[in-house]
Coordinates of C-alpha atoms in Angstrom, one line a residue:
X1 CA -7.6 33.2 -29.1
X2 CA -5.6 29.9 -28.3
X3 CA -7.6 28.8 -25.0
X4 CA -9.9 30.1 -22.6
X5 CA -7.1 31.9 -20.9
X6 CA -4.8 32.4 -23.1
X7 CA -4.5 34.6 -26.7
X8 CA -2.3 36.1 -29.4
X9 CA -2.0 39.0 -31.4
X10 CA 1.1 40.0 -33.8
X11 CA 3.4 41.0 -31.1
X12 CA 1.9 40.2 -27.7
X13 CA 1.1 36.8 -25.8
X14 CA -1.6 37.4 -23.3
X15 CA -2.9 35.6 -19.9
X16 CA -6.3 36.8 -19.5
X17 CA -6.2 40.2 -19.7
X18 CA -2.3 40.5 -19.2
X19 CA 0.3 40.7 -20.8
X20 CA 2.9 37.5 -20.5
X21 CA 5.3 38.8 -23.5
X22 CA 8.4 39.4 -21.2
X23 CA 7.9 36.4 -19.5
X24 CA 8.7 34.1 -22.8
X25 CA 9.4 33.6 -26.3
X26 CA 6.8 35.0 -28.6
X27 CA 7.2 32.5 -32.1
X28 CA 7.8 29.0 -29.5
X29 CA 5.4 29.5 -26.6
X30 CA 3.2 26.9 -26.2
X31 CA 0.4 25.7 -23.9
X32 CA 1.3 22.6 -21.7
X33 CA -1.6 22.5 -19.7
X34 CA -4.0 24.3 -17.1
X35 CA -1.4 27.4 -15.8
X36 CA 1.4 25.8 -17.1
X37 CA 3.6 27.5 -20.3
X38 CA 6.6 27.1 -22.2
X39 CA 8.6 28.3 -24.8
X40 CA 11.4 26.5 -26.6
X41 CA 14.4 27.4 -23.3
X42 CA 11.8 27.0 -20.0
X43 CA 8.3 25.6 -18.2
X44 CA 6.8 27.9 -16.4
X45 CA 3.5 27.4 -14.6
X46 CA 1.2 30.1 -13.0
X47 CA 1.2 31.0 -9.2
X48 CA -2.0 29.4 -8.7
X49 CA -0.3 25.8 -9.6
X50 CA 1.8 25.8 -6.6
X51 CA 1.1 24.6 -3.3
X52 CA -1.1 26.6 -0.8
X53 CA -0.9 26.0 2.7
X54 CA -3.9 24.0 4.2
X55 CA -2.7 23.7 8.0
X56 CA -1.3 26.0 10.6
X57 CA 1.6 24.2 10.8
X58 CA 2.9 25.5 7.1
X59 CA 1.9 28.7 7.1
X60 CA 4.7 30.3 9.0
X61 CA 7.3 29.1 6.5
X62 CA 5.4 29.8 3.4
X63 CA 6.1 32.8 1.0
X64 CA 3.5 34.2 -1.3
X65 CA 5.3 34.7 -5.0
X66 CA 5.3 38.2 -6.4
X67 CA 5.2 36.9 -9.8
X68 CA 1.8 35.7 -11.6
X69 CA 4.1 32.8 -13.4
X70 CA 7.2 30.9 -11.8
X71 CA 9.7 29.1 -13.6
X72 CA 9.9 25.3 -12.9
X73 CA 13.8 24.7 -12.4
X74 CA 15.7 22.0 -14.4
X75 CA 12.6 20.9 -16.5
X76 CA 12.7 20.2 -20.1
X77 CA 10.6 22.1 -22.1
X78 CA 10.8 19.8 -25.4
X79 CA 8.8 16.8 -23.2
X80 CA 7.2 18.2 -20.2
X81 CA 3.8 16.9 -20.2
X82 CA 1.3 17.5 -17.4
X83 CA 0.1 14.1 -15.9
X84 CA -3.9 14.1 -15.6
X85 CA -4.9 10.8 -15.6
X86 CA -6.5 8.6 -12.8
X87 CA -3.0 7.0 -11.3
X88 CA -1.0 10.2 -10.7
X89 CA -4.1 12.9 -10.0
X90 CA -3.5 15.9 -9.1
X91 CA -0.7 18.4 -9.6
X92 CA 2.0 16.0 -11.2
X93 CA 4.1 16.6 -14.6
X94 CA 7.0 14.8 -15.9
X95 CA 9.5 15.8 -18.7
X96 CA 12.5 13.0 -19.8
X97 CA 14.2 12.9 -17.3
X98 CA 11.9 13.5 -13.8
X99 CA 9.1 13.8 -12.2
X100 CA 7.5 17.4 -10.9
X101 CA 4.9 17.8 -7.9
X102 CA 3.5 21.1 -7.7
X103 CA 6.0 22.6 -9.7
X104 CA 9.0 21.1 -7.8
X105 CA 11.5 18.5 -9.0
X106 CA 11.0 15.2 -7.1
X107 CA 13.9 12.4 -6.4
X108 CA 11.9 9.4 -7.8
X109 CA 13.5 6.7 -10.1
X110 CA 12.1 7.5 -13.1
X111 CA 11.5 4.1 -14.6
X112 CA 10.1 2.4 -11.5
X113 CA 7.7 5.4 -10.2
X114 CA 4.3 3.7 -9.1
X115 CA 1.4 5.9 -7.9
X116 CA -0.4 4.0 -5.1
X117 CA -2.9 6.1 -4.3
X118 CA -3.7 10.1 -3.6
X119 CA -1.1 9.7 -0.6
X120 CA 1.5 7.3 -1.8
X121 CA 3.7 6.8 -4.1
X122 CA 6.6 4.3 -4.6
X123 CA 9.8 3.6 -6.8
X124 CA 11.8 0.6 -6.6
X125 CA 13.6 2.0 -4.3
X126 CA 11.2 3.3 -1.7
X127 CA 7.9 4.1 -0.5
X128 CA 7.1 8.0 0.1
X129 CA 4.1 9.3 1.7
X130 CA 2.7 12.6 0.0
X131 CA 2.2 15.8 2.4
X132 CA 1.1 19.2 1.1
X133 CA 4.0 19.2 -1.8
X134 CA 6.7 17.3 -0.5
X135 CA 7.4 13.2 -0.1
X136 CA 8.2 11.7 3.1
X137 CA 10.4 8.8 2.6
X138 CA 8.7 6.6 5.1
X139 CA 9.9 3.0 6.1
X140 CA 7.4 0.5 4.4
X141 CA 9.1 -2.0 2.2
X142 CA 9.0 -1.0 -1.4
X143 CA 8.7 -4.9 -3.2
X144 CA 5.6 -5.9 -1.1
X145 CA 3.4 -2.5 -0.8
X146 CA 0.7 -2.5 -3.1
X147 CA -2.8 -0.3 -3.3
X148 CA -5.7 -1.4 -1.4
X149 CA -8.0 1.5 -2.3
X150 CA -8.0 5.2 -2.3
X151 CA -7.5 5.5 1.4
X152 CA -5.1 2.6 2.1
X153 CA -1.8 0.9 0.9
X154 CA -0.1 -1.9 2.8
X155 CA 2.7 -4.0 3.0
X156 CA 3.7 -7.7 4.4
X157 CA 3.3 -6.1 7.6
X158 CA 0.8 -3.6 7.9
X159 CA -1.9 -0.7 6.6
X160 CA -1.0 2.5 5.8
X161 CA -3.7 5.7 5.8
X162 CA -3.2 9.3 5.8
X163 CA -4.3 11.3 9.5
X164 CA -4.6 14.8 10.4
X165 CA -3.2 14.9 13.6
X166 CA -4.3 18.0 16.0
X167 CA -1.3 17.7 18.3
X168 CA 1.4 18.4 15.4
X169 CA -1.3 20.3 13.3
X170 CA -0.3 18.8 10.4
X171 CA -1.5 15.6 8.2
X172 CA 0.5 12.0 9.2
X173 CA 0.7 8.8 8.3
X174 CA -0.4 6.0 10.6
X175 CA -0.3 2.4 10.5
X176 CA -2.5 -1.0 11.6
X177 CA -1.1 -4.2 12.3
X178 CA -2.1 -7.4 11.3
X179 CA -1.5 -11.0 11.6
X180 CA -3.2 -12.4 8.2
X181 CA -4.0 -10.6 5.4
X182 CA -6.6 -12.8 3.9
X183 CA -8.7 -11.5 7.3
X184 CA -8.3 -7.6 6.1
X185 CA -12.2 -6.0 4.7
X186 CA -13.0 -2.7 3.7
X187 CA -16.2 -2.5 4.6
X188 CA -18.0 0.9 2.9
X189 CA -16.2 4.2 3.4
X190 CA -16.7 4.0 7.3
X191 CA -15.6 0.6 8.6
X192 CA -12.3 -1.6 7.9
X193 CA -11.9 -5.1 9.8
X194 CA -8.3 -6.3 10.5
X195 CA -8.2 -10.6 11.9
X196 CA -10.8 -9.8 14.9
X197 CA -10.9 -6.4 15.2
X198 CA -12.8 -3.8 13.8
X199 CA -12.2 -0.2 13.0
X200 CA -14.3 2.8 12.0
X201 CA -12.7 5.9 10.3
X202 CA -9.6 4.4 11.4
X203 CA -10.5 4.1 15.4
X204 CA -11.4 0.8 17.3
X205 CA -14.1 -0.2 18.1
X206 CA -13.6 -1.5 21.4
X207 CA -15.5 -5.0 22.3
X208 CA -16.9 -5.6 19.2
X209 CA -17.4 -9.0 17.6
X210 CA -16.6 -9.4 14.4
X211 CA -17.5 -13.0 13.5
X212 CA -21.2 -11.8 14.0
X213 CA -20.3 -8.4 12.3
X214 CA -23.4 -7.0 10.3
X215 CA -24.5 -3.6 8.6
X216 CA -28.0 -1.4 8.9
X217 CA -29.2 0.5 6.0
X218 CA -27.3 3.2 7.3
X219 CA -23.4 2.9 7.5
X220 CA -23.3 4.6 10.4
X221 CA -24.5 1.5 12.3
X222 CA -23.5 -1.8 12.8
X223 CA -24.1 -4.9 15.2
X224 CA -22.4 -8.2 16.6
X225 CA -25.7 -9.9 17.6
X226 CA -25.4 -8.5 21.2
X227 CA -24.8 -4.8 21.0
X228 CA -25.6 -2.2 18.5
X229 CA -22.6 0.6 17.4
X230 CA -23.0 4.6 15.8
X231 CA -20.0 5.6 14.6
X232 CA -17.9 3.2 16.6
X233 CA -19.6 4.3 19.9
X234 CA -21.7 1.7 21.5
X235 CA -25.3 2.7 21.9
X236 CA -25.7 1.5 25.7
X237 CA -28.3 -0.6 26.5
X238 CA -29.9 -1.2 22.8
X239 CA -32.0 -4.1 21.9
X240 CA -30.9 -5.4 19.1
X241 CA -33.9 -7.3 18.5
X242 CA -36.5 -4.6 17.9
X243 CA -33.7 -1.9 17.1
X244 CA -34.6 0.4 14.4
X245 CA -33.8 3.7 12.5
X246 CA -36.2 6.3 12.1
X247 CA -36.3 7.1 8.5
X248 CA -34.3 10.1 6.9
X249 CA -33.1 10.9 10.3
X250 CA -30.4 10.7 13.3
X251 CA -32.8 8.9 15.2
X252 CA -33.3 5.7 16.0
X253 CA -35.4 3.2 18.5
X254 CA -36.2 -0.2 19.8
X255 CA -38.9 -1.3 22.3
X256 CA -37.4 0.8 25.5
X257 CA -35.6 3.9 24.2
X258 CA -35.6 6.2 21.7
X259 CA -31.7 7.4 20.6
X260 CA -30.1 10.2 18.6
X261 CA -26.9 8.6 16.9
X262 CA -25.7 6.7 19.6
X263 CA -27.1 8.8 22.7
X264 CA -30.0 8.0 24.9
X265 CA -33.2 10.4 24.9
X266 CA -33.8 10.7 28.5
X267 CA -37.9 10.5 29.3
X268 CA -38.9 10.2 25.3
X269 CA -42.3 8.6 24.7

């Protein structure tokens, strides 16, 4: 037995409970990494690695593979390594020469590559945003975009974040101005504050001040010391002054009403 998967006897190489003999060379196969192979001439990786289609808007161009393992074209078998660590996550290899996304040769410089985050990635040369297994060159300048966090990157200019969009069913990227950087605030995983605006989950909050900007227990809720917000939606008519959550709950109260998220309960005692 070499792995969990994978095993030997004197004249068979087995995945599982099949056979992979054909598929390489018995005295230099080796074990790269989860569902990926080699022997001393090719990579190959198992069907599963590839890319699956997760929106609509793929899945009339995709083609199911009949074989269990694919061949990954011009890589190196001597130095392909599968890349598992925190910066590059999920799905990425290299060899000596380039870099491999799901299984797929990808035109980065290969001394400058810089992983930004689960949806960006940069050389020296560009910046590329990452969608299902392919990288949109997008325009963002290159010697100024840095990582904010896991969600954003920006530039001298502005934020970048990944958005499904329904329209085009398909996963974008979208951007927010802003005028000084020292202003920008990720605030939790809900709320981001850009000079005087405010967003939640990417959407503004319309009227909102942010110089009096403050936080309830839950994230969910915020206030500007005149109105009171659920998930970016105002909660008409709130007093802030006896405003209150009910505990472990959608619902919350002050001295008039009683609310559920940001709606008012009509006639609740």
């Amino acid at each position: 037995v070499l792995s969990s998967d994978y095993a030997k006897d004197k004249s068979h190489i087995y995945h599982c409970a099949d056979s992979i003999t054909h598929l390489v060379d018995y005295d230099s196969f080796k074990i790269v990494g989860y569902m990926i192979i080699c022997d001393k001439d090719k990579v190959l990786v198992h069907d599963r690695y590839l890319y699956t289609p997760l929106f609509d808007s793929e899945v009339e161009d995709y083609v199911a593979n009949e074989e269990d393992f694919i061949e990954i074209k011009d890589a190196n078998p001597q130095s392909f390594v599968e890349l598992d660590d925190e910066l590059f996550g999920y799905r990425w290899a290299k060899d000596d020469q380039a870099y491999f996304y799901y299984g797929k040769k990808v035109g980065l410089d290969y001394e400058s590559v810089t992983p930004l985050n689960d949806t960006f990635i940069k050389d020296k040369n560009n910046v590329f945003y990452i969608y299902g297994d392919e990288l949109e060159k997008i325009d963002v300048n290159p010697s100024t975009c840095h990582r904010l966090n896991s969600e954003y990157i920006t530039d001298e200019k502005n934020i970048y974040y990944a958005d499904y969009c329904h329209k085009l069913k398909k996963s974008i990227y979208r951007s927010i101005p802003y005028q000084d950087f020292s202003t920008v605030q990720i605030i939790s995983d809900k709320y981001l504050a850009v000079d005087d605006k405010v967003y939640f989950e990417n959407e503004l909050i319309i009227g909102i001040n942010r110089s009096k900007l403050s936080f309830l227990k839950d994230e969910y809720y915020c206030l500007d010391g005149e109105r009171i917000y659920y998930g970016g939606e105002l909660i008409e008519g709130a007093d802030c002054d006896t405003f209150s959550i009910i505990k472990e709950t959608n619902y919350s109260k002050d001295k008039n009403h009683v609310y559920f998220n940001e709606k008012l309960i009509q006639k609740s005692d």
